[in-house]
Amino acid sequence: MLYNERAEFILQQLQLQSTVKVSELSRQLQVSVDTVRRDLKTMEQGGQIRCVRGGACLPESRVSFSNFTGGEIIHSDLKREAARKALTYIKENDVVAMNSGTTNTILAQELANAGLRCTVVTNNYAAIPALMQAPGVRVIAVGGTVDTQERSTYGTLCEEMFSRFYPDVALLSINAVNYKDGYTDFRMDETGVIRLLAAQAKQVVAVMDSSKLGQRSKCRVLAADQVDLLVMDDHVPPEVRDKYRTKGITIL
């Protein structure tokens, strides 16, 4: 197996889990430990991975811990592609719950352009201006403690208001996923909202761009079986989708 083929395999493994081990890669690739180490060092020099003790992970630049304070939204083109796919799970007159996050803000823009009639219940105040431009969308803004960075609300009051609704679909913007750890996020204040919406909704759809795949963030929020569908852009290889499906995560 040539270096390029080994490098592609390593990157594919990192889409499945947050880290890879030298010993495991040596066994899977049927090459020596020294060969794997050299491959990892070459890939690190090229900015593809970051070497850690005994293995490697994706570099921090690949992890989209983004909010609204950094100006341009990271991976906005991939987020928009995923958002457009997610719209197909909203039916006429549905009650839709949306949490905070840049992906759901873009989804709100796409929803406003789609001409659908529905009710959106959300704590995402960055999404509300776009939703207000859609005459067919009834917007219910959920109050609570204000997060100025995320432009959203959170806390006891926020969760109490969300708990009054049983949405037809919850569209969840989550920060990271891999098949071992499930769904994780760095926003500690948002975890209660995500868990509540997953418990209340008839259908739970996570909407994420493909840069989030194989990542692990700061806090576990949902197990794989608590999400019905994971909607991403089309930059996920078929073999990776198949592997996730065997682990109970359906990527569309």
PDB file of C-alpha atoms in Angstrom:
ATOM      1  CA  MET A   1       0.000   0.000   0.000  1.00  0.00           C
ATOM      2  CA  LEU A   2       1.412   3.386  -1.037  1.00  0.00           C
ATOM      3  CA  TYR A   3       1.753   6.369   1.300  1.00  0.00           C
ATOM      4  CA  ASN A   4      -1.192   8.233  -0.277  1.00  0.00           C
ATOM      5  CA  GLU A   5      -3.414   5.197   0.236  1.00  0.00           C
ATOM      6  CA  ARG A   6      -2.309   4.840   3.858  1.00  0.00           C
ATOM      7  CA  ALA A   7      -2.870   8.557   4.475  1.00  0.00           C
ATOM      8  CA  GLU A   8      -6.384   8.339   3.024  1.00  0.00           C
ATOM      9  CA  PHE A   9      -7.143   5.369   5.276  1.00  0.00           C
ATOM     10  CA  ILE A  10      -5.866   7.246   8.348  1.00  0.00           C
ATOM     11  CA  LEU A  11      -8.020  10.281   7.576  1.00  0.00           C
ATOM     12  CA  GLN A  12     -11.002   7.998   7.063  1.00  0.00           C
ATOM     13  CA  GLN A  13     -10.440   6.447  10.490  1.00  0.00           C
ATOM     14  CA  LEU A  14     -10.344   9.927  12.000  1.00  0.00           C
ATOM     15  CA  GLN A  15     -13.769  10.599  10.527  1.00  0.00           C
ATOM     16  CA  LEU A  16     -15.021   7.647  12.545  1.00  0.00           C
ATOM     17  CA  GLN A  17     -13.411   8.417  15.886  1.00  0.00           C
ATOM     18  CA  SER A  18     -11.668  11.275  17.609  1.00  0.00           C
ATOM     19  CA  THR A  19      -8.180   9.698  17.725  1.00  0.00           C
ATOM     20  CA  VAL A  20      -6.206   6.857  16.131  1.00  0.00           C
ATOM     21  CA  LYS A  21      -3.472   4.762  17.717  1.00  0.00           C
ATOM     22  CA  VAL A  22      -0.149   3.863  16.088  1.00  0.00           C
ATOM     23  CA  SER A  23      -0.394   0.214  17.164  1.00  0.00           C
ATOM     24  CA  GLU A  24      -3.918  -0.160  15.766  1.00  0.00           C
ATOM     25  CA  LEU A  25      -3.011   1.499  12.470  1.00  0.00           C
ATOM     26  CA  SER A  26       0.015  -0.784  12.167  1.00  0.00           C
ATOM     27  CA  ARG A  27      -2.255  -3.809  12.492  1.00  0.00           C
ATOM     28  CA  GLN A  28      -4.927  -2.483  10.119  1.00  0.00           C
ATOM     29  CA  LEU A  29      -2.483  -1.336   7.445  1.00  0.00           C
ATOM     30  CA  GLN A  30      -0.184  -4.345   7.893  1.00  0.00           C
ATOM     31  CA  VAL A  31       2.922  -2.159   8.065  1.00  0.00           C
ATOM     32  CA  SER A  32       5.486  -1.549  10.782  1.00  0.00           C
ATOM     33  CA  VAL A  33       4.978   0.835  13.682  1.00  0.00           C
ATOM     34  CA  ASP A  34       7.896   2.915  12.376  1.00  0.00           C
ATOM     35  CA  THR A  35       6.173   3.281   8.979  1.00  0.00           C
ATOM     36  CA  VAL A  36       2.992   4.490  10.659  1.00  0.00           C
ATOM     37  CA  ARG A  37       4.931   6.995  12.744  1.00  0.00           C
ATOM     38  CA  ARG A  38       6.654   8.358   9.644  1.00  0.00           C
ATOM     39  CA  ASP A  39       3.299   8.615   7.862  1.00  0.00           C
ATOM     40  CA  LEU A  40       1.771  10.493  10.774  1.00  0.00           C
ATOM     41  CA  LYS A  41       4.702  12.895  10.965  1.00  0.00           C
ATOM     42  CA  THR A  42       4.446  13.607   7.228  1.00  0.00           C
ATOM     43  CA  MET A  43       0.708  14.191   7.521  1.00  0.00           C
ATOM     44  CA  GLU A  44       1.229  16.513  10.480  1.00  0.00           C
ATOM     45  CA  GLN A  45       3.769  18.551   8.512  1.00  0.00           C
ATOM     46  CA  GLY A  46       1.143  18.879   5.785  1.00  0.00           C
ATOM     47  CA  GLY A  47      -1.430  20.145   8.290  1.00  0.00           C
ATOM     48  CA  GLN A  48      -3.742  17.148   7.856  1.00  0.00           C
ATOM     49  CA  ILE A  49      -3.472  15.781  11.408  1.00  0.00           C
ATOM     50  CA  ARG A  50      -1.916  16.488  14.792  1.00  0.00           C
ATOM     51  CA  CYS A  51       0.357  13.887  16.384  1.00  0.00           C
ATOM     52  CA  VAL A  52      -0.322  13.025  20.028  1.00  0.00           C
ATOM     53  CA  ARG A  53       1.254  10.478  22.354  1.00  0.00           C
ATOM     54  CA  GLY A  54       0.772   7.047  20.809  1.00  0.00           C
ATOM     55  CA  GLY A  55      -1.277   8.232  17.847  1.00  0.00           C
ATOM     56  CA  ALA A  56      -2.921  11.207  16.166  1.00  0.00           C
ATOM     57  CA  CYS A  57      -6.045  13.350  16.034  1.00  0.00           C
ATOM     58  CA  LEU A  58      -7.443  15.980  13.700  1.00  0.00           C
ATOM     59  CA  PRO A  59      -5.868  19.437  14.102  1.00  0.00           C
ATOM     60  CA  GLU A  60      -7.672  22.120  16.097  1.00  0.00           C
ATOM     61  CA  SER A  61      -8.260  24.087  12.881  1.00  0.00           C
ATOM     62  CA  ARG A  62     -10.614  21.306  11.766  1.00  0.00           C
ATOM     63  CA  VAL A  63     -12.738  21.608  14.916  1.00  0.00           C
ATOM     64  CA  SER A  64     -15.442  24.212  14.412  1.00  0.00           C
ATOM     65  CA  PHE A  65     -15.912  25.659  17.889  1.00  0.00           C
ATOM     66  CA  SER A  66     -17.507  28.683  16.263  1.00  0.00           C
ATOM     67  CA  ASN A  67     -19.881  31.296  17.554  1.00  0.00           C
ATOM     68  CA  PHE A  68     -20.833  34.713  16.224  1.00  0.00           C
ATOM     69  CA  THR A  69     -17.935  36.702  17.641  1.00  0.00           C
ATOM     70  CA  GLY A  70     -15.438  35.592  15.026  1.00  0.00           C
ATOM     71  CA  GLY A  71     -17.111  37.312  12.081  1.00  0.00           C
ATOM     72  CA  GLU A  72     -17.436  34.898   9.171  1.00  0.00           C
ATOM     73  CA  ILE A  73     -19.135  31.586   9.958  1.00  0.00           C
ATOM     74  CA  ILE A  74     -16.768  28.623   9.610  1.00  0.00           C
ATOM     75  CA  HIS A  75     -17.650  26.178   6.787  1.00  0.00           C
ATOM     76  CA  SER A  76     -20.733  28.228   5.849  1.00  0.00           C
ATOM     77  CA  ASP A  77     -20.992  26.540   2.428  1.00  0.00           C
ATOM     78  CA  LEU A  78     -21.099  23.065   3.989  1.00  0.00           C
ATOM     79  CA  LYS A  79     -23.554  24.216   6.656  1.00  0.00           C
ATOM     80  CA  ARG A  80     -25.863  25.626   3.974  1.00  0.00           C
ATOM     81  CA  GLU A  81     -25.727  22.378   2.024  1.00  0.00           C
ATOM     82  CA  ALA A  82     -26.683  20.414   5.138  1.00  0.00           C
ATOM     83  CA  ALA A  83     -29.403  22.953   6.024  1.00  0.00           C
ATOM     84  CA  ARG A  84     -31.072  22.608   2.627  1.00  0.00           C
ATOM     85  CA  LYS A  85     -31.187  18.843   3.038  1.00  0.00           C
ATOM     86  CA  ALA A  86     -32.684  19.230   6.529  1.00  0.00           C
ATOM     87  CA  LEU A  87     -35.606  21.258   5.165  1.00  0.00           C
ATOM     88  CA  THR A  88     -37.015  18.083   3.589  1.00  0.00           C
ATOM     89  CA  TYR A  89     -37.890  16.855   7.092  1.00  0.00           C
ATOM     90  CA  ILE A  90     -40.215  19.800   7.754  1.00  0.00           C
ATOM     91  CA  LYS A  91     -43.800  19.265   6.637  1.00  0.00           C
ATOM     92  CA  GLU A  92     -46.561  21.826   6.208  1.00  0.00           C
ATOM     93  CA  ASN A  93     -47.940  23.060   9.549  1.00  0.00           C
ATOM     94  CA  ASP A  94     -45.282  21.264  11.592  1.00  0.00           C
ATOM     95  CA  VAL A  95     -44.118  22.589  14.931  1.00  0.00           C
ATOM     96  CA  VAL A  96     -40.341  22.799  14.585  1.00  0.00           C
ATOM     97  CA  ALA A  97     -37.898  23.258  17.457  1.00  0.00           C
ATOM     98  CA  MET A  98     -34.482  24.753  16.737  1.00  0.00           C
ATOM     99  CA  ASN A  99     -31.683  25.328  19.218  1.00  0.00           C
ATOM    100  CA  SER A 100     -28.868  27.847  18.956  1.00  0.00           C
ATOM    101  CA  GLY A 101     -25.847  27.571  16.672  1.00  0.00           C
ATOM    102  CA  THR A 102     -24.569  28.875  13.373  1.00  0.00           C
ATOM    103  CA  THR A 103     -25.873  25.888  11.405  1.00  0.00           C
ATOM    104  CA  ASN A 104     -29.433  26.523  12.585  1.00  0.00           C
ATOM    105  CA  THR A 105     -29.042  30.228  11.824  1.00  0.00           C
ATOM    106  CA  ILE A 106     -28.250  29.325   8.226  1.00  0.00           C
ATOM    107  CA  LEU A 107     -31.095  26.785   8.268  1.00  0.00           C
ATOM    108  CA  ALA A 108     -33.472  29.589   9.302  1.00  0.00           C
ATOM    109  CA  GLN A 109     -32.383  31.593   6.259  1.00  0.00           C
ATOM    110  CA  GLU A 110     -33.082  28.623   3.994  1.00  0.00           C
ATOM    111  CA  LEU A 111     -36.431  27.998   5.680  1.00  0.00           C
ATOM    112  CA  ALA A 112     -37.446  31.619   5.113  1.00  0.00           C
ATOM    113  CA  ASN A 113     -36.704  31.204   1.406  1.00  0.00           C
ATOM    114  CA  ALA A 114     -38.513  27.876   1.100  1.00  0.00           C
ATOM    115  CA  GLY A 115     -42.047  29.232   1.527  1.00  0.00           C
ATOM    116  CA  LEU A 116     -43.099  26.553   4.027  1.00  0.00           C
ATOM    117  CA  ARG A 117     -45.893  27.118   6.528  1.00  0.00           C
ATOM    118  CA  CYS A 118     -44.860  26.025  10.015  1.00  0.00           C
ATOM    119  CA  THR A 119     -44.310  27.146  13.591  1.00  0.00           C
ATOM    120  CA  VAL A 120     -40.717  27.505  14.805  1.00  0.00           C
ATOM    121  CA  VAL A 121     -39.972  27.451  18.533  1.00  0.00           C
ATOM    122  CA  THR A 122     -36.427  28.607  19.171  1.00  0.00           C
ATOM    123  CA  ASN A 123     -33.933  30.095  21.615  1.00  0.00           C
ATOM    124  CA  ASN A 124     -31.748  31.112  18.647  1.00  0.00           C
ATOM    125  CA  TYR A 125     -32.108  34.881  18.491  1.00  0.00           C
ATOM    126  CA  ALA A 126     -29.634  35.102  15.611  1.00  0.00           C
ATOM    127  CA  ALA A 127     -32.103  33.044  13.537  1.00  0.00           C
ATOM    128  CA  ILE A 128     -35.219  35.042  14.388  1.00  0.00           C
ATOM    129  CA  PRO A 129     -34.649  38.013  12.004  1.00  0.00           C
ATOM    130  CA  ALA A 130     -34.527  35.634   9.017  1.00  0.00           C
ATOM    131  CA  LEU A 131     -37.597  33.711  10.193  1.00  0.00           C
ATOM    132  CA  MET A 132     -39.535  36.962  10.601  1.00  0.00           C
ATOM    133  CA  GLN A 133     -39.132  37.599   6.868  1.00  0.00           C
ATOM    134  CA  ALA A 134     -41.158  34.471   6.051  1.00  0.00           C
ATOM    135  CA  PRO A 135     -44.919  35.184   6.074  1.00  0.00           C
ATOM    136  CA  GLY A 136     -45.762  31.492   6.463  1.00  0.00           C
ATOM    137  CA  VAL A 137     -43.594  30.963   9.543  1.00  0.00           C
ATOM    138  CA  ARG A 138     -44.960  31.620  13.000  1.00  0.00           C
ATOM    139  CA  VAL A 139     -42.064  32.307  15.374  1.00  0.00           C
ATOM    140  CA  ILE A 140     -42.158  31.592  19.097  1.00  0.00           C
ATOM    141  CA  ALA A 141     -39.105  33.095  20.802  1.00  0.00           C
ATOM    142  CA  VAL A 142     -38.026  31.257  23.944  1.00  0.00           C
ATOM    143  CA  GLY A 143     -36.758  33.472  26.754  1.00  0.00           C
ATOM    144  CA  GLY A 144     -34.168  32.913  29.436  1.00  0.00           C
ATOM    145  CA  THR A 145     -30.675  34.050  30.338  1.00  0.00           C
ATOM    146  CA  VAL A 146     -28.972  35.692  27.353  1.00  0.00           C
ATOM    147  CA  ASP A 147     -25.757  34.275  25.887  1.00  0.00           C
ATOM    148  CA  THR A 148     -24.282  37.253  24.040  1.00  0.00           C
ATOM    149  CA  GLN A 149     -21.678  35.172  22.183  1.00  0.00           C
ATOM    150  CA  GLU A 150     -24.183  32.640  20.844  1.00  0.00           C
ATOM    151  CA  ARG A 151     -27.002  35.212  20.525  1.00  0.00           C
ATOM    152  CA  SER A 152     -29.346  32.820  22.256  1.00  0.00           C
ATOM    153  CA  THR A 153     -30.968  32.067  25.597  1.00  0.00           C
ATOM    154  CA  TYR A 154     -30.411  29.257  28.079  1.00  0.00           C
ATOM    155  CA  GLY A 155     -31.095  28.253  31.671  1.00  0.00           C
ATOM    156  CA  THR A 156     -34.033  27.156  33.801  1.00  0.00           C
ATOM    157  CA  LEU A 157     -36.569  29.576  32.318  1.00  0.00           C
ATOM    158  CA  CYS A 158     -35.513  28.698  28.772  1.00  0.00           C
ATOM    159  CA  GLU A 159     -35.862  24.968  29.371  1.00  0.00           C
ATOM    160  CA  GLU A 160     -39.167  25.407  31.203  1.00  0.00           C
ATOM    161  CA  MET A 161     -40.622  27.257  28.189  1.00  0.00           C
ATOM    162  CA  PHE A 162     -39.317  24.649  25.730  1.00  0.00           C
ATOM    163  CA  SER A 163     -40.831  21.871  27.876  1.00  0.00           C
ATOM    164  CA  ARG A 164     -44.351  23.141  27.055  1.00  0.00           C
ATOM    165  CA  PHE A 165     -43.966  22.024  23.428  1.00  0.00           C
ATOM    166  CA  TYR A 166     -43.942  18.603  21.797  1.00  0.00           C
ATOM    167  CA  PRO A 167     -42.448  19.426  18.381  1.00  0.00           C
ATOM    168  CA  ASP A 168     -42.996  17.364  15.259  1.00  0.00           C
ATOM    169  CA  VAL A 169     -39.285  17.689  14.584  1.00  0.00           C
ATOM    170  CA  ALA A 170     -36.295  19.039  16.500  1.00  0.00           C
ATOM    171  CA  LEU A 171     -33.466  20.330  14.305  1.00  0.00           C
ATOM    172  CA  LEU A 172     -30.383  20.268  16.494  1.00  0.00           C
ATOM    173  CA  SER A 173     -27.171  22.139  15.773  1.00  0.00           C
ATOM    174  CA  ILE A 174     -24.472  20.144  17.610  1.00  0.00           C
ATOM    175  CA  ASN A 175     -20.719  20.642  17.592  1.00  0.00           C
ATOM    176  CA  ALA A 176     -19.184  17.174  17.149  1.00  0.00           C
ATOM    177  CA  VAL A 177     -19.963  13.498  16.596  1.00  0.00           C
ATOM    178  CA  ASN A 178     -18.103  10.220  16.414  1.00  0.00           C
ATOM    179  CA  TYR A 179     -19.373   6.681  16.611  1.00  0.00           C
ATOM    180  CA  LYS A 180     -17.722   5.923  19.974  1.00  0.00           C
ATOM    181  CA  ASP A 181     -18.716   9.007  21.977  1.00  0.00           C
ATOM    182  CA  GLY A 182     -21.954   9.979  20.228  1.00  0.00           C
ATOM    183  CA  TYR A 183     -22.850  13.682  20.078  1.00  0.00           C
ATOM    184  CA  THR A 184     -20.761  16.191  22.025  1.00  0.00           C
ATOM    185  CA  ASP A 185     -20.657  19.977  22.328  1.00  0.00           C
ATOM    186  CA  PHE A 186     -18.492  22.697  23.871  1.00  0.00           C
ATOM    187  CA  ARG A 187     -21.449  24.899  24.876  1.00  0.00           C
ATOM    188  CA  MET A 188     -22.099  23.836  28.466  1.00  0.00           C
ATOM    189  CA  ASP A 189     -25.149  26.084  28.802  1.00  0.00           C
ATOM    190  CA  GLU A 190     -26.780  24.598  25.691  1.00  0.00           C
ATOM    191  CA  THR A 191     -26.610  20.925  26.699  1.00  0.00           C
ATOM    192  CA  GLY A 192     -29.820  21.048  28.743  1.00  0.00           C
ATOM    193  CA  VAL A 193     -31.724  22.537  25.805  1.00  0.00           C
ATOM    194  CA  ILE A 194     -30.408  19.902  23.382  1.00  0.00           C
ATOM    195  CA  ARG A 195     -31.302  17.020  25.710  1.00  0.00           C
ATOM    196  CA  LEU A 196     -34.776  18.419  26.403  1.00  0.00           C
ATOM    197  CA  LEU A 197     -35.625  18.879  22.724  1.00  0.00           C
ATOM    198  CA  ALA A 198     -34.392  15.367  21.922  1.00  0.00           C
ATOM    199  CA  ALA A 199     -36.709  13.990  24.605  1.00  0.00           C
ATOM    200  CA  GLN A 200     -39.763  16.059  23.592  1.00  0.00           C
ATOM    201  CA  ALA A 201     -39.757  15.849  19.784  1.00  0.00           C
ATOM    202  CA  LYS A 202     -41.384  13.164  17.632  1.00  0.00           C
ATOM    203  CA  GLN A 203     -38.378  13.173  15.311  1.00  0.00           C
ATOM    204  CA  VAL A 204     -34.848  14.258  16.223  1.00  0.00           C
ATOM    205  CA  VAL A 205     -32.591  15.444  13.393  1.00  0.00           C
ATOM    206  CA  ALA A 206     -29.021  16.573  14.009  1.00  0.00           C
ATOM    207  CA  VAL A 207     -27.825  19.060  11.366  1.00  0.00           C
ATOM    208  CA  MET A 208     -24.036  19.329  11.082  1.00  0.00           C
ATOM    209  CA  ASP A 209     -21.397  19.979   8.452  1.00  0.00           C
ATOM    210  CA  SER A 210     -18.949  17.178   7.668  1.00  0.00           C
ATOM    211  CA  SER A 211     -16.032  18.866   9.453  1.00  0.00           C
ATOM    212  CA  LYS A 212     -17.755  17.823  12.715  1.00  0.00           C
ATOM    213  CA  LEU A 213     -17.491  14.120  11.847  1.00  0.00           C
ATOM    214  CA  GLY A 214     -15.015  12.088  13.871  1.00  0.00           C
ATOM    215  CA  GLN A 215     -14.669  14.909  16.402  1.00  0.00           C
ATOM    216  CA  ARG A 216     -15.136  14.952  20.157  1.00  0.00           C
ATOM    217  CA  SER A 217     -16.011  18.167  21.953  1.00  0.00           C
ATOM    218  CA  LYS A 218     -16.058  19.101  25.638  1.00  0.00           C
ATOM    219  CA  CYS A 219     -19.291  17.546  26.886  1.00  0.00           C
ATOM    220  CA  ARG A 220     -21.403  14.557  25.850  1.00  0.00           C
ATOM    221  CA  VAL A 221     -24.960  15.651  25.109  1.00  0.00           C
ATOM    222  CA  LEU A 222     -26.673  12.756  23.296  1.00  0.00           C
ATOM    223  CA  ALA A 223     -26.047   9.081  22.653  1.00  0.00           C
ATOM    224  CA  ALA A 224     -26.268   7.761  19.090  1.00  0.00           C
ATOM    225  CA  ASP A 225     -29.708   6.207  19.674  1.00  0.00           C
ATOM    226  CA  GLN A 226     -31.194   9.513  20.878  1.00  0.00           C
ATOM    227  CA  VAL A 227     -30.958  11.012  17.373  1.00  0.00           C
ATOM    228  CA  ASP A 228     -33.076   9.613  14.528  1.00  0.00           C
ATOM    229  CA  LEU A 229     -31.107  11.094  11.622  1.00  0.00           C
ATOM    230  CA  LEU A 230     -27.837  12.918  11.103  1.00  0.00           C
ATOM    231  CA  VAL A 231     -28.040  15.320   8.151  1.00  0.00           C
ATOM    232  CA  MET A 232     -24.721  16.447   6.652  1.00  0.00           C
ATOM    233  CA  ASP A 233     -23.366  17.820   3.403  1.00  0.00           C
ATOM    234  CA  ASP A 234     -22.337  15.422   0.644  1.00  0.00           C
ATOM    235  CA  HIS A 235     -18.623  15.409   1.518  1.00  0.00           C
ATOM    236  CA  VAL A 236     -18.849  12.182   3.550  1.00  0.00           C
ATOM    237  CA  PRO A 237     -17.482   9.128   1.667  1.00  0.00           C
ATOM    238  CA  PRO A 238     -19.946   6.231   1.184  1.00  0.00           C
ATOM    239  CA  GLU A 239     -17.728   3.817   3.110  1.00  0.00           C
ATOM    240  CA  VAL A 240     -17.708   6.185   6.100  1.00  0.00           C
ATOM    241  CA  ARG A 241     -21.494   6.465   5.960  1.00  0.00           C
ATOM    242  CA  ASP A 242     -21.724   2.650   5.896  1.00  0.00           C
ATOM    243  CA  LYS A 243     -19.437   2.336   8.913  1.00  0.00           C
ATOM    244  CA  TYR A 244     -21.490   4.831  10.915  1.00  0.00           C
ATOM    245  CA  ARG A 245     -24.689   3.014   9.920  1.00  0.00           C
ATOM    246  CA  THR A 246     -23.358  -0.193  11.467  1.00  0.00           C
ATOM    247  CA  LYS A 247     -22.826   1.779  14.683  1.00  0.00           C
ATOM    248  CA  GLY A 248     -26.419   3.058  14.714  1.00  0.00           C
ATOM    249  CA  ILE A 249     -25.865   6.513  13.186  1.00  0.00           C
ATOM    250  CA  THR A 250     -27.600   7.136   9.868  1.00  0.00           C
ATOM    251  CA  ILE A 251     -25.961   9.959   7.895  1.00  0.00           C
ATOM    252  CA  LEU A 252     -28.062  11.517   5.142  1.00  0.00           C
TER     253      LEU A 252
END
